XYZ file of C-alpha atoms in Angstrom:
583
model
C -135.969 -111.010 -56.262
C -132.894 -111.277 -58.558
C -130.476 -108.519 -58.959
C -128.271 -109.300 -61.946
C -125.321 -107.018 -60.917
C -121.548 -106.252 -62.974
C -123.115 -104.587 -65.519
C -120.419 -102.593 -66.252
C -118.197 -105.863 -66.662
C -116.403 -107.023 -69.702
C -118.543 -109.312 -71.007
C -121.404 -108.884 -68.832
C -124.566 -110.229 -70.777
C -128.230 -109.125 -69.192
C -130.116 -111.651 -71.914
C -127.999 -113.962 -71.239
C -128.197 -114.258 -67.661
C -132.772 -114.236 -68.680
C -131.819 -117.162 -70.682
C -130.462 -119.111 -67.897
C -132.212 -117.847 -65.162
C -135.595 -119.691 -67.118
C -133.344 -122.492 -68.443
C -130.935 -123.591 -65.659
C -133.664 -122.619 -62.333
C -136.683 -122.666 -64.355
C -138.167 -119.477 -63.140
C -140.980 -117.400 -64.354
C -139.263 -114.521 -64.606
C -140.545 -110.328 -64.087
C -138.033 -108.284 -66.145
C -138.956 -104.996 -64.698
C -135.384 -103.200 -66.039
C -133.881 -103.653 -68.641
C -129.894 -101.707 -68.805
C -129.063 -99.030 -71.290
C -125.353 -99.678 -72.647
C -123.229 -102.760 -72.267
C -120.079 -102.958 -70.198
C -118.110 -99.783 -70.273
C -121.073 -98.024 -71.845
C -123.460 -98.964 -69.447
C -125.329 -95.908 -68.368
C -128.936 -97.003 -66.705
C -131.768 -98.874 -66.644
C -134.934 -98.715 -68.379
C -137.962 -98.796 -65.580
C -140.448 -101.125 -67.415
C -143.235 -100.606 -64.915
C -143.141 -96.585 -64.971
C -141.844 -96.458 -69.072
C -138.822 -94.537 -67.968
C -135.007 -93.765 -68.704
C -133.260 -93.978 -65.384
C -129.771 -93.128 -66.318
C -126.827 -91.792 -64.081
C -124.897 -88.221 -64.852
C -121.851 -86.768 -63.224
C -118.363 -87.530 -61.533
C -119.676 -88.538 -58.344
C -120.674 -92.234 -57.572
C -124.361 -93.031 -58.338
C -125.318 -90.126 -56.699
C -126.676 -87.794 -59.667
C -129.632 -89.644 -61.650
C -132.281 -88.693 -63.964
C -135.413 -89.669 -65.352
C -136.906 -89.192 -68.582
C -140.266 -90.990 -70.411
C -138.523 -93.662 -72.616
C -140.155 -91.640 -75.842
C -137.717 -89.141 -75.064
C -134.811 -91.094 -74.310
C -133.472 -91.954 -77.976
C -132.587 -88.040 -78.705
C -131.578 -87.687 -74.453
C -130.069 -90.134 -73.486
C -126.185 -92.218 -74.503
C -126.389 -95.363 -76.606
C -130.470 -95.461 -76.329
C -131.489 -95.873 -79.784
C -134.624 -96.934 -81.539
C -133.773 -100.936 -81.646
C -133.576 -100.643 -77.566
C -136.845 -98.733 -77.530
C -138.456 -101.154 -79.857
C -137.014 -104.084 -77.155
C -138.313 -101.862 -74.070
C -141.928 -102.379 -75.483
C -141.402 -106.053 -75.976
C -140.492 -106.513 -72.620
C -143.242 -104.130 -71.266
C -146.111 -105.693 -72.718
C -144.659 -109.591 -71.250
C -144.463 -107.696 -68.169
C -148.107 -106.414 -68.217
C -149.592 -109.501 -69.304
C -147.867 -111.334 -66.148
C -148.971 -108.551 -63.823
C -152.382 -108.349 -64.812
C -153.182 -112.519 -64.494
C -152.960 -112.007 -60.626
C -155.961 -109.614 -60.544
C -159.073 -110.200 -61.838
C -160.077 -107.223 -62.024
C -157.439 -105.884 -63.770
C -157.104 -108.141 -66.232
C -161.030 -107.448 -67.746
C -159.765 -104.091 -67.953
C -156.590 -104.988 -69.916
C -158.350 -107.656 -72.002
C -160.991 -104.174 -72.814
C -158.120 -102.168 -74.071
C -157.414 -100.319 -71.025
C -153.837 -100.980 -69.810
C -152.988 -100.737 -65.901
C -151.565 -97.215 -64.301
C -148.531 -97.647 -62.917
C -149.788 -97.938 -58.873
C -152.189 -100.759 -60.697
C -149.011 -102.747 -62.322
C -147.654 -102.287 -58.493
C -150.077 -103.556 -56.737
C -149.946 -106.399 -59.241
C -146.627 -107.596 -58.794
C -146.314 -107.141 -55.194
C -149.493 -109.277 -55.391
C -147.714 -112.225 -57.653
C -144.070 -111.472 -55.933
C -145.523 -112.274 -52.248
C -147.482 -115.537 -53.721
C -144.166 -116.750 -55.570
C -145.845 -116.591 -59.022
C -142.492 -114.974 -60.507
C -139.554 -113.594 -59.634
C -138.532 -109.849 -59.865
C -135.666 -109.357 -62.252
C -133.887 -105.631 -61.167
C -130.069 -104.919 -62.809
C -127.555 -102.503 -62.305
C -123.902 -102.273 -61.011
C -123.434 -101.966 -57.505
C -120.089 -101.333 -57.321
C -120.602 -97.565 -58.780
C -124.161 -97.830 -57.349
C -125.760 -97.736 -60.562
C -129.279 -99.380 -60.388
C -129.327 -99.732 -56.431
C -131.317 -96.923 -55.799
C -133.995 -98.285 -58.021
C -133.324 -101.614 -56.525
C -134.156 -100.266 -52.817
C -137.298 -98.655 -54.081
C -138.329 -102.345 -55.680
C -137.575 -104.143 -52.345
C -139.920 -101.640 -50.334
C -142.939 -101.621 -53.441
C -142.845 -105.613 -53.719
C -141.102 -107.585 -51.312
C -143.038 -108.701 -47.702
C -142.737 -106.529 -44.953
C -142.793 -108.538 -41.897
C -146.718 -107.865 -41.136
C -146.807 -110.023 -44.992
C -144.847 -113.161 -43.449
C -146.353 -115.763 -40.870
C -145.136 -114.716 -37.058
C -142.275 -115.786 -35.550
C -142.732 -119.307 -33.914
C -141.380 -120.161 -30.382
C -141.593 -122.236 -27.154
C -143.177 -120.529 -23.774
C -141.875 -121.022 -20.465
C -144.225 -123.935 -20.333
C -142.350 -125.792 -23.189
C -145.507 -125.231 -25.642
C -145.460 -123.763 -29.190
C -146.250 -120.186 -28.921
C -145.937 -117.035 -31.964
C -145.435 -113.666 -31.606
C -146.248 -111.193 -34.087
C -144.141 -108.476 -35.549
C -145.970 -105.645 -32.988
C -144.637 -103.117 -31.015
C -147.715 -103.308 -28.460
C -146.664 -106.705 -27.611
C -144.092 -108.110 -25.038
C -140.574 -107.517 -26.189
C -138.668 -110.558 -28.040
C -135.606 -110.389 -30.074
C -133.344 -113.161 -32.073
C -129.301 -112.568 -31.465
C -128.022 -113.732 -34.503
C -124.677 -112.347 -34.841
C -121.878 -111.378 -32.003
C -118.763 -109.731 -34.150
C -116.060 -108.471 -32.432
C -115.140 -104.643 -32.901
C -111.949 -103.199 -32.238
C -113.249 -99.487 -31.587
C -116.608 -100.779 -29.333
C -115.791 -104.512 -28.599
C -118.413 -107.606 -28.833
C -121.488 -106.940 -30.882
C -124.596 -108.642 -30.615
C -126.262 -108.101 -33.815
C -129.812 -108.609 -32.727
C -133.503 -108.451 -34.547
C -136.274 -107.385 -33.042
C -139.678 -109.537 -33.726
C -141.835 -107.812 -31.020
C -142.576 -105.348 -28.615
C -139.807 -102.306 -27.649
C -135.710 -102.341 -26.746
C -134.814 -98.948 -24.633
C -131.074 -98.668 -23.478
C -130.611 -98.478 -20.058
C -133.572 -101.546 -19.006
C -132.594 -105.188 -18.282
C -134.098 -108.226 -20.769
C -133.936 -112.130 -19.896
C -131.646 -114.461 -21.967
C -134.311 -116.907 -21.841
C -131.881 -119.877 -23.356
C -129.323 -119.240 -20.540
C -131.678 -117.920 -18.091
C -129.770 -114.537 -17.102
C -130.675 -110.515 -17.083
C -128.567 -108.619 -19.945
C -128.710 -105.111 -19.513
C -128.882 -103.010 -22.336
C -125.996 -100.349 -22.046
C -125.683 -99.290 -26.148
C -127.499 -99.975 -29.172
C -126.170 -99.199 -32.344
C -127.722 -98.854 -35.950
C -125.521 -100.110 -38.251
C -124.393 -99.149 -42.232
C -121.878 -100.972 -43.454
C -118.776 -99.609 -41.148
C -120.751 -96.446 -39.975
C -122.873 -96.781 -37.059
C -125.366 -94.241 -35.381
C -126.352 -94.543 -31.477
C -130.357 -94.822 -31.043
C -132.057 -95.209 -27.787
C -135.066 -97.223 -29.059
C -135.488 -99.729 -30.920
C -139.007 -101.189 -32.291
C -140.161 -104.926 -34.047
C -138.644 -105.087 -37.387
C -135.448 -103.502 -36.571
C -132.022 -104.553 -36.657
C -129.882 -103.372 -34.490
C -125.873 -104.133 -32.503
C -125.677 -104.260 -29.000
C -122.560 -103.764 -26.979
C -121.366 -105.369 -24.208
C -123.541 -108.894 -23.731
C -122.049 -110.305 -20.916
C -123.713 -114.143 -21.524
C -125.942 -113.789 -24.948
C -124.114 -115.497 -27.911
C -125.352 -116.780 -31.333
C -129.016 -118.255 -31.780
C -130.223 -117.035 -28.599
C -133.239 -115.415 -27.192
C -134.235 -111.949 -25.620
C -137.192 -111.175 -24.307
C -139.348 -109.503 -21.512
C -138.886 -111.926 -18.552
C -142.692 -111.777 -17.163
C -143.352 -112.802 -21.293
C -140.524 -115.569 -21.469
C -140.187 -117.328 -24.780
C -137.713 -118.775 -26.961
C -137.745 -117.931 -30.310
C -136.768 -120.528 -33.522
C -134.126 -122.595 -31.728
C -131.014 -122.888 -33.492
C -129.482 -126.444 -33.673
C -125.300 -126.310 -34.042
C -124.067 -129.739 -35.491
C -120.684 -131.499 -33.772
C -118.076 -130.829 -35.794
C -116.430 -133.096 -37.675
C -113.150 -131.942 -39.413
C -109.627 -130.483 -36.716
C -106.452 -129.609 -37.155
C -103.538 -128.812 -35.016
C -102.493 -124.870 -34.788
C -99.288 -123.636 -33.013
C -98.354 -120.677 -32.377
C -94.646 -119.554 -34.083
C -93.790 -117.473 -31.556
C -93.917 -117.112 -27.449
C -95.449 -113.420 -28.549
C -98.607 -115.200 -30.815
C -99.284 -117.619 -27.802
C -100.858 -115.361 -25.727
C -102.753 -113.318 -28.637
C -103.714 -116.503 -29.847
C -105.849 -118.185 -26.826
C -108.070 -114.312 -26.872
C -108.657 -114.637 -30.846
C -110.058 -118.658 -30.120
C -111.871 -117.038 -27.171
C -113.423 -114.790 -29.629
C -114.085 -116.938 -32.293
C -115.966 -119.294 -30.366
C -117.796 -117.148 -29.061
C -118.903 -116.116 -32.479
C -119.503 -119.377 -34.066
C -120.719 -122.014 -32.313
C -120.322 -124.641 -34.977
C -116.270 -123.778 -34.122
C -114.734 -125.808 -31.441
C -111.208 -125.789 -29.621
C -108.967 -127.560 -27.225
C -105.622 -128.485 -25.749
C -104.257 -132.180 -26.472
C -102.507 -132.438 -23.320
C -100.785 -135.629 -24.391
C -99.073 -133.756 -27.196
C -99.537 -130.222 -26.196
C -101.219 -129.191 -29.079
C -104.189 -126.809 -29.329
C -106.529 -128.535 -31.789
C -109.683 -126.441 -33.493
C -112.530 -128.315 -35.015
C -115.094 -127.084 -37.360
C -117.768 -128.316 -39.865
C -115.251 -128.409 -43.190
C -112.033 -127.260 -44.275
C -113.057 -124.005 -45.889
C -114.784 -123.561 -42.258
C -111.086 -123.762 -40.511
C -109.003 -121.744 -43.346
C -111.349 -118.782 -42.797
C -110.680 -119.344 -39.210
C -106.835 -119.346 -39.218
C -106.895 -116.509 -42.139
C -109.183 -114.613 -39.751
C -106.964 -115.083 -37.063
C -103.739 -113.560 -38.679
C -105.572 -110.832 -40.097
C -107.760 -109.447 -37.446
C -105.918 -110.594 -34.288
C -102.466 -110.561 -36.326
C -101.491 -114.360 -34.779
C -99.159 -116.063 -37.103
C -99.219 -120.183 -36.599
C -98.693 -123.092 -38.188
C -101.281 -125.364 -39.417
C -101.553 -129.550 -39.577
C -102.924 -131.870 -42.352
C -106.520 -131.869 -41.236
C -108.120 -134.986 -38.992
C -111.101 -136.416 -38.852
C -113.172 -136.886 -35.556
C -113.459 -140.613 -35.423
C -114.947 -142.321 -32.768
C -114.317 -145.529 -30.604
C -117.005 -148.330 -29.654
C -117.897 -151.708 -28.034
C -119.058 -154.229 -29.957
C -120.130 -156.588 -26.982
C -121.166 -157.437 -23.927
C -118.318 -158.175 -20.920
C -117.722 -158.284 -17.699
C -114.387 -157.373 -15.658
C -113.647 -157.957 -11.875
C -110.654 -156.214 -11.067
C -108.818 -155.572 -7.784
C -106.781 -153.040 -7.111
C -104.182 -153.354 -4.454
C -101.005 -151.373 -3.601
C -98.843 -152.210 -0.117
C -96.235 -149.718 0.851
C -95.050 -148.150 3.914
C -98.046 -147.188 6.269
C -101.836 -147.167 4.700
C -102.326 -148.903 1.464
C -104.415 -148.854 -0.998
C -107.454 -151.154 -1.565
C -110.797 -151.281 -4.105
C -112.649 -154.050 -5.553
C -114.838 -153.590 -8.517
C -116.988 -155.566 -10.582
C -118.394 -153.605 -13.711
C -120.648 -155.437 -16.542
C -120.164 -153.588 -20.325
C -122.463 -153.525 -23.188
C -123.069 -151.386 -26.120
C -125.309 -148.788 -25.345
C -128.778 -148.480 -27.577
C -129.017 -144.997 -28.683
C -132.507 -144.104 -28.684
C -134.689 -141.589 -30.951
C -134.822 -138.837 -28.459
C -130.869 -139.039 -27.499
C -129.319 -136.002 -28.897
C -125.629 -136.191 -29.910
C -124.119 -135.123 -26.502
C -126.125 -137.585 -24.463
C -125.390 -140.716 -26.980
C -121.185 -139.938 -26.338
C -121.885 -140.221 -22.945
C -121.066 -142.895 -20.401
C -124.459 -144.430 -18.926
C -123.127 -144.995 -15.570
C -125.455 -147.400 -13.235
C -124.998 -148.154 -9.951
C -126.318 -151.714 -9.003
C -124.707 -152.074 -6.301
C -126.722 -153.958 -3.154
C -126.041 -154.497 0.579
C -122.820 -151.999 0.401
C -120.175 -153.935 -0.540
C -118.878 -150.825 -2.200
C -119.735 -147.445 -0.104
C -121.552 -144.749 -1.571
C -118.927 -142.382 -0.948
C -116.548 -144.182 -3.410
C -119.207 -145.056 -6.401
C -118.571 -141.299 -7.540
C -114.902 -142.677 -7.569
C -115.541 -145.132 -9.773
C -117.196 -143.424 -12.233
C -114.647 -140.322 -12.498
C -111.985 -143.759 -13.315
C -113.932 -144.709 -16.612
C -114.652 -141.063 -17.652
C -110.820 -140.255 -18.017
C -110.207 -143.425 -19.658
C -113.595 -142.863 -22.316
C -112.165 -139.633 -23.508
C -109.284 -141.393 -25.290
C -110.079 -145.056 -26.098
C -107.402 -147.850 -26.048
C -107.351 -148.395 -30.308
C -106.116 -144.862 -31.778
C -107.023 -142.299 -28.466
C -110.674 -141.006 -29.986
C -113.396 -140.800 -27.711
C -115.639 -143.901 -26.940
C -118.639 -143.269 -28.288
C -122.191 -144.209 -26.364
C -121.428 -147.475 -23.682
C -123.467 -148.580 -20.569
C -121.342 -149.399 -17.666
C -122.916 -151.472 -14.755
C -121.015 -151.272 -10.816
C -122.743 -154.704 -9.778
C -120.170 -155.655 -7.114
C -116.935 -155.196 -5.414
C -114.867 -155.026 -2.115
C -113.393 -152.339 0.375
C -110.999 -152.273 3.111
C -111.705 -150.095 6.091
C -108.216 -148.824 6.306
C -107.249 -148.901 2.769
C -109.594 -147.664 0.766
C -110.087 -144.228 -0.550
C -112.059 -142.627 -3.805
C -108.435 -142.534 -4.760
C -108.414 -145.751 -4.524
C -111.489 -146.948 -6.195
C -110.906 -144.672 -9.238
C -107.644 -146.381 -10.101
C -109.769 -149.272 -9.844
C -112.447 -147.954 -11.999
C -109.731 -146.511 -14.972
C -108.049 -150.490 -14.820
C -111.385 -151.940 -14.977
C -112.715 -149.647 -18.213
C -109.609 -150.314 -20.080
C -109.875 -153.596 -19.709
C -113.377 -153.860 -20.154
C -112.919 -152.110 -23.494
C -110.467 -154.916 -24.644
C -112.447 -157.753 -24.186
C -115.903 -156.105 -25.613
C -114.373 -155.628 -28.778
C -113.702 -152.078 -29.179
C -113.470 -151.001 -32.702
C -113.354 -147.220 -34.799
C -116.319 -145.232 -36.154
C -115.443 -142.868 -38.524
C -118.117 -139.958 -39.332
C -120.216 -140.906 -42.625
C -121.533 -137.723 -44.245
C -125.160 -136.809 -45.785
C -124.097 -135.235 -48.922
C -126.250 -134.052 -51.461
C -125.008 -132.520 -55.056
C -127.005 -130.549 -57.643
C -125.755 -131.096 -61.398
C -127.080 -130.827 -65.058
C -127.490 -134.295 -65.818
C -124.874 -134.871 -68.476
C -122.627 -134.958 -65.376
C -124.241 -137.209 -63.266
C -122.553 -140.935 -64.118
C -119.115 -139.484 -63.795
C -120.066 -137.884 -60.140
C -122.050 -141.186 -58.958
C -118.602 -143.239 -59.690
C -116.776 -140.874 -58.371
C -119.254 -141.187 -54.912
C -118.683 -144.724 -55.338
C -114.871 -144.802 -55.315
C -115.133 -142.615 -52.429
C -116.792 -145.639 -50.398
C -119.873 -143.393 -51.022
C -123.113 -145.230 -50.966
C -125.611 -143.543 -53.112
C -129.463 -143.176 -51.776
C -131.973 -141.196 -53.652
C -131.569 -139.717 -56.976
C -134.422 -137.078 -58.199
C -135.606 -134.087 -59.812
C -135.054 -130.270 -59.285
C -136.679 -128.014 -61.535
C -133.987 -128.765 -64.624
C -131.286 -130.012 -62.914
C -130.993 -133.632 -60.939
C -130.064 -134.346 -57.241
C -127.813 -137.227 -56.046
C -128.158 -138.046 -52.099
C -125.910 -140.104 -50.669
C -123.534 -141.548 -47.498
C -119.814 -141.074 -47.720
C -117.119 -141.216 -45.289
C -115.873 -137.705 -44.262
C -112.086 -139.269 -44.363
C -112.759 -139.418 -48.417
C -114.685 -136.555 -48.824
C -111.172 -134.190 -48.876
C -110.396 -131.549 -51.843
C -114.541 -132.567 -52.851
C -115.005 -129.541 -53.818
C -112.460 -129.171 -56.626
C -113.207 -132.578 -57.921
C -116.564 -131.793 -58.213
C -115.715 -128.386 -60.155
C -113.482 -129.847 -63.074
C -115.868 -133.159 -63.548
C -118.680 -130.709 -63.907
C -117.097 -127.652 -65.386
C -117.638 -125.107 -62.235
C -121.809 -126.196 -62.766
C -122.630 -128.388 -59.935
C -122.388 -127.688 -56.130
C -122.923 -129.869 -53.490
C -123.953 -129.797 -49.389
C -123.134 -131.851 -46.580
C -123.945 -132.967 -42.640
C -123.627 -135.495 -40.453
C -125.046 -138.344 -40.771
C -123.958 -140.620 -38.636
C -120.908 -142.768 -37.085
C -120.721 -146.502 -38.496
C -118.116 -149.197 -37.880
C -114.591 -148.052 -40.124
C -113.260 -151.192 -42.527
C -110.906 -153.617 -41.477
C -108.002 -152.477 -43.750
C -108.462 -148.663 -42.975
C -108.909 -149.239 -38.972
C -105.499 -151.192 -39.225
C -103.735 -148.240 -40.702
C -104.756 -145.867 -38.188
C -104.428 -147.922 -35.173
C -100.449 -148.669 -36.470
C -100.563 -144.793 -36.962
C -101.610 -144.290 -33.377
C -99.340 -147.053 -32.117
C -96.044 -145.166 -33.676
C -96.974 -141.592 -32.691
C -97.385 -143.051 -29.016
C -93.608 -144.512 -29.072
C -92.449 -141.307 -30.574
């Protein structure tokens, strides 16, 4: 459904937002309203399904309306004259003609001379609305709640209730795909997909029930986390006014207070009835900055409003750069972190300064190698003694490897006949993990590597897991440095939506951006461009984008994937690493 709102706006224009509605999304459009008055002089709708003035009277803000037959309108009601009566009709009889084509029934009686009642013409467009035969076109001006009453009543007679929309698809305890319908006879389930943070109540879980009944005071099963929540408040919200209720039934939405372990995208549900409802997957993120507190005072407030934040998002990340004491925050864009730092000076009043943002590059092998390295320190009393022999190579990320699990270090122990105990493998493996979380070239993490412990020596005096994870840290860096360890940098899926006039200027402008442009097609009148381009040129997109297509194109991206950076730009940002290091 399409509310065309403003109304009341200079130079709002209701026919000209039809015009582009059918031109620029090619829609088949039901005008049901049509708006009495233009800008300051709007005053109502017309209701083109009941024939009626709906215009609003009084001080008071959208609260006093009336009704009147339209027939009566041109002697009742402000700027309704003959010409708009004359257009009413127009628009009434395109209306009925649409309606009418998605019953059969009704349309022999039309095509007889008998046009539809009104709970007929209802019935009809519900009918169309649910099948996606046209969309609803409502109008009014929100703002002084002109038109939303009549709105709310449209959304109830035509849009689907959620007994019109397929059930809610999951995964059992079992791992198999289960559904549950919307049902309050069956087991409880419930999608948190919210948590706000309140400074009268505290955390929010904004949660919707698909099935089955909430009561406060019983316990439900995080089934993602596998822990009891138990329900101490639940809150019906409007807007910034909320009202306590004790039950809660499928189809509603409602806050809960105090979730100990629940956070966005996860599940509720009656723990004898596990399931986990529509999984929600959070990409890395790909875009940080540096944020420092500017005074000792913001410091403190500012680890709780990260706390909080994360906890809210979970496509926003944060940590501590020990090397350089920084806190860094990472996110999915750079719209993503200025609402973050906005939202942390307004709402948790933390003033900080902000760095140029970063990308999230990565660090690889490139080949095979193998290192034998022995560490050995004499001093005064017990020394220290380890032996390893580690073989490299580039680790094959498979199809089922998620992101996490291709970062990770694929540690295997090889090791035969005990020339290194087991005691000190785990040693050895802590060693390369603290060396893989900054790599040798420009400190990123090394992305996915295979690491095989085929051989090595111990002393029974001298040697320690101390002593074997030195070993194990020597032996990674240097292992690194002869398989050829080289950046990734994060290429990006981005796909834009333009008119087609502007679509050679934006595919050169991909192009200079190292972009490599995939598929180009067709959607409804406008064109798509998909295409691969490095996140480090993909900075201040959005503006380009507006002024080469004046304001009319838009565009999406994800991550793609990491690929190997150019020569030339890996050599600037290794230098760049090497002089931040001496500094």
């Amino acid at each position: 459904m399409c509310f065309l709102n403003k109304m009341d706006r200079t130079g709002a224009d209701f026919y000209y937002c039809l015009k582009t509605i059918k031109e620029q999304l090619g829609s088949t459009m039901a005008v049901l309203q049509l708006p009495i008055g233009t800008e300051m002089d709007f005053q109502g709708i017309i209701d083109l399904v009941t024939m009626e003035a709906v215009y609003w009277t009084g001080e008071e803000l959208g609260a006093n309306y009336e009704r009147v037959p339209v027939a009566d309108a041109v002697n009742k009601v402000p700027f309704f004259d003959d010409e708009l009566l004359a257009k009413a009709k127009e628009y009434r009889e395109t209306l009925v003609e649409l309606a009418v084509e998605q019953d059969e029934e009704a349309l022999m009686e039309y095509l007889e001379g008998n046009e539809p009642d009104v709970a007929t013409m209802k019935r009809c467009l519900r009918k169309g609305t649910l099948a996606n035969a046209f969309v609803p076109i409502v109008t009014g001006t929100a703002f002084k709640n002109k038109g939303v009453q009549p709105l709310l009543d449209a959304v109830i007679d035509y849009m689907p209730s959620p007994l019109d929309v397929d059930a809610i698809k999951g995964i059992d305890e079992k791992g198999e795909e289960t559904d549950r319908a919307s049902s309050d006879d069956l087991p409880f389930s419930a999608l948190a997909f919210k948590v706000a943070n309140d400074p009268f109540v505290g955390t929010l879980t904004f949660t919707r029930v698909y099935s089955g009944v909430l009561e406060t005071g019983t316990s439900v099963y995080n089934s993602v986390k596998g822990k009891n929540e138990r329900i101490g408040r639940m809150l019906q919200m409007h807007a910034n006014d909320r009202t306590e209720i004790k039950q809660a039934r499928a189809g509603d939405i409602v806050a809960l207070v105090g979730l100990k372990d629940t956070t966005t995208g996860e599940t509720l549900c009656d723990k004898s009835n596990s399931v986990i409802l529509e999984k929600m997957e959070f990409p890395t993120p790909v875009i940080k900055v540096a944020v420092e507190p500017k005074t000792k005072a913001d410091q403190q407030k500012m680890g709780t409003a990260l706390n909080r934040l994360a906890a809210e998002d979970p496509s926003f990340r944060y940590s501590r750069d020990e090397q350089t004491g920084q806190t860094i925050i990472e996110g999915m864009g750079e719209l993503h972190l200025e609402i973050i730092v906005d939202r942390m000076k307004r709402e948790f009043n933390v003033e900080c300064n902000v760095g140029a943002p970063e990308v999230s590059y990565r660090e690889a092998i490139t080949k095979d190698a193998t290192v034998d390295y022995t560490h050995k320190k004499q001093s005064g009393g017990s020394g220290q003694f380890a032996r390893v022999k580690i073989e490299f190579s580039p680790k094959v990320a498979s199809e089922d490897d998620d992101e996490e699990t291709s970062d990770a270090l694929e540690f295997i122990n090889e090791i035969k006949g005990g020339s290194v105990p087991k005691e000190y493998i785990p040693g050895v493996q802590k060693g390369m993990e603290s060396v893989l979380s900054q790599g040798i070239i420009a400190g990123f993490p090394v992305l996915g590597m295979t690491a095989r412990l085929v051989d090595g020596a111990y002393h029974d005096v001298d040697s320690s897991v101390m002593a074997f994870e030195i070993a194990g840290r020597a032996a990674c860096r240097e292992g690194l440095r002869k398989a050829g360890v080289r950046l990734l940098e994060p290429l990006m899926a981005v796909d834009v939506i333009t008119p087609e006039e502007y679509m050679g200027d934006i595919i050169g402008d991909i192009t200079s951006r190292r972009g490599v442009v995939g598929e180009l097609g067709d959607r409804s009148n406008a064109k798509t461009i998909s295409a691969s381009v490095p996140l480090a040129n993909m900075f201040q997109y959005v503006s380009a984008l507006r002024s080469m297509s004046k304001g009319r194109a838009a565009y999406s991206m994800k991550l793609s994937n990491y690929d190997f950076v150019p020569p030339n730009i890996e050599k600037e940002l290794t230098e760049g690493f090497k002089a931040a290091e001496e500094e």
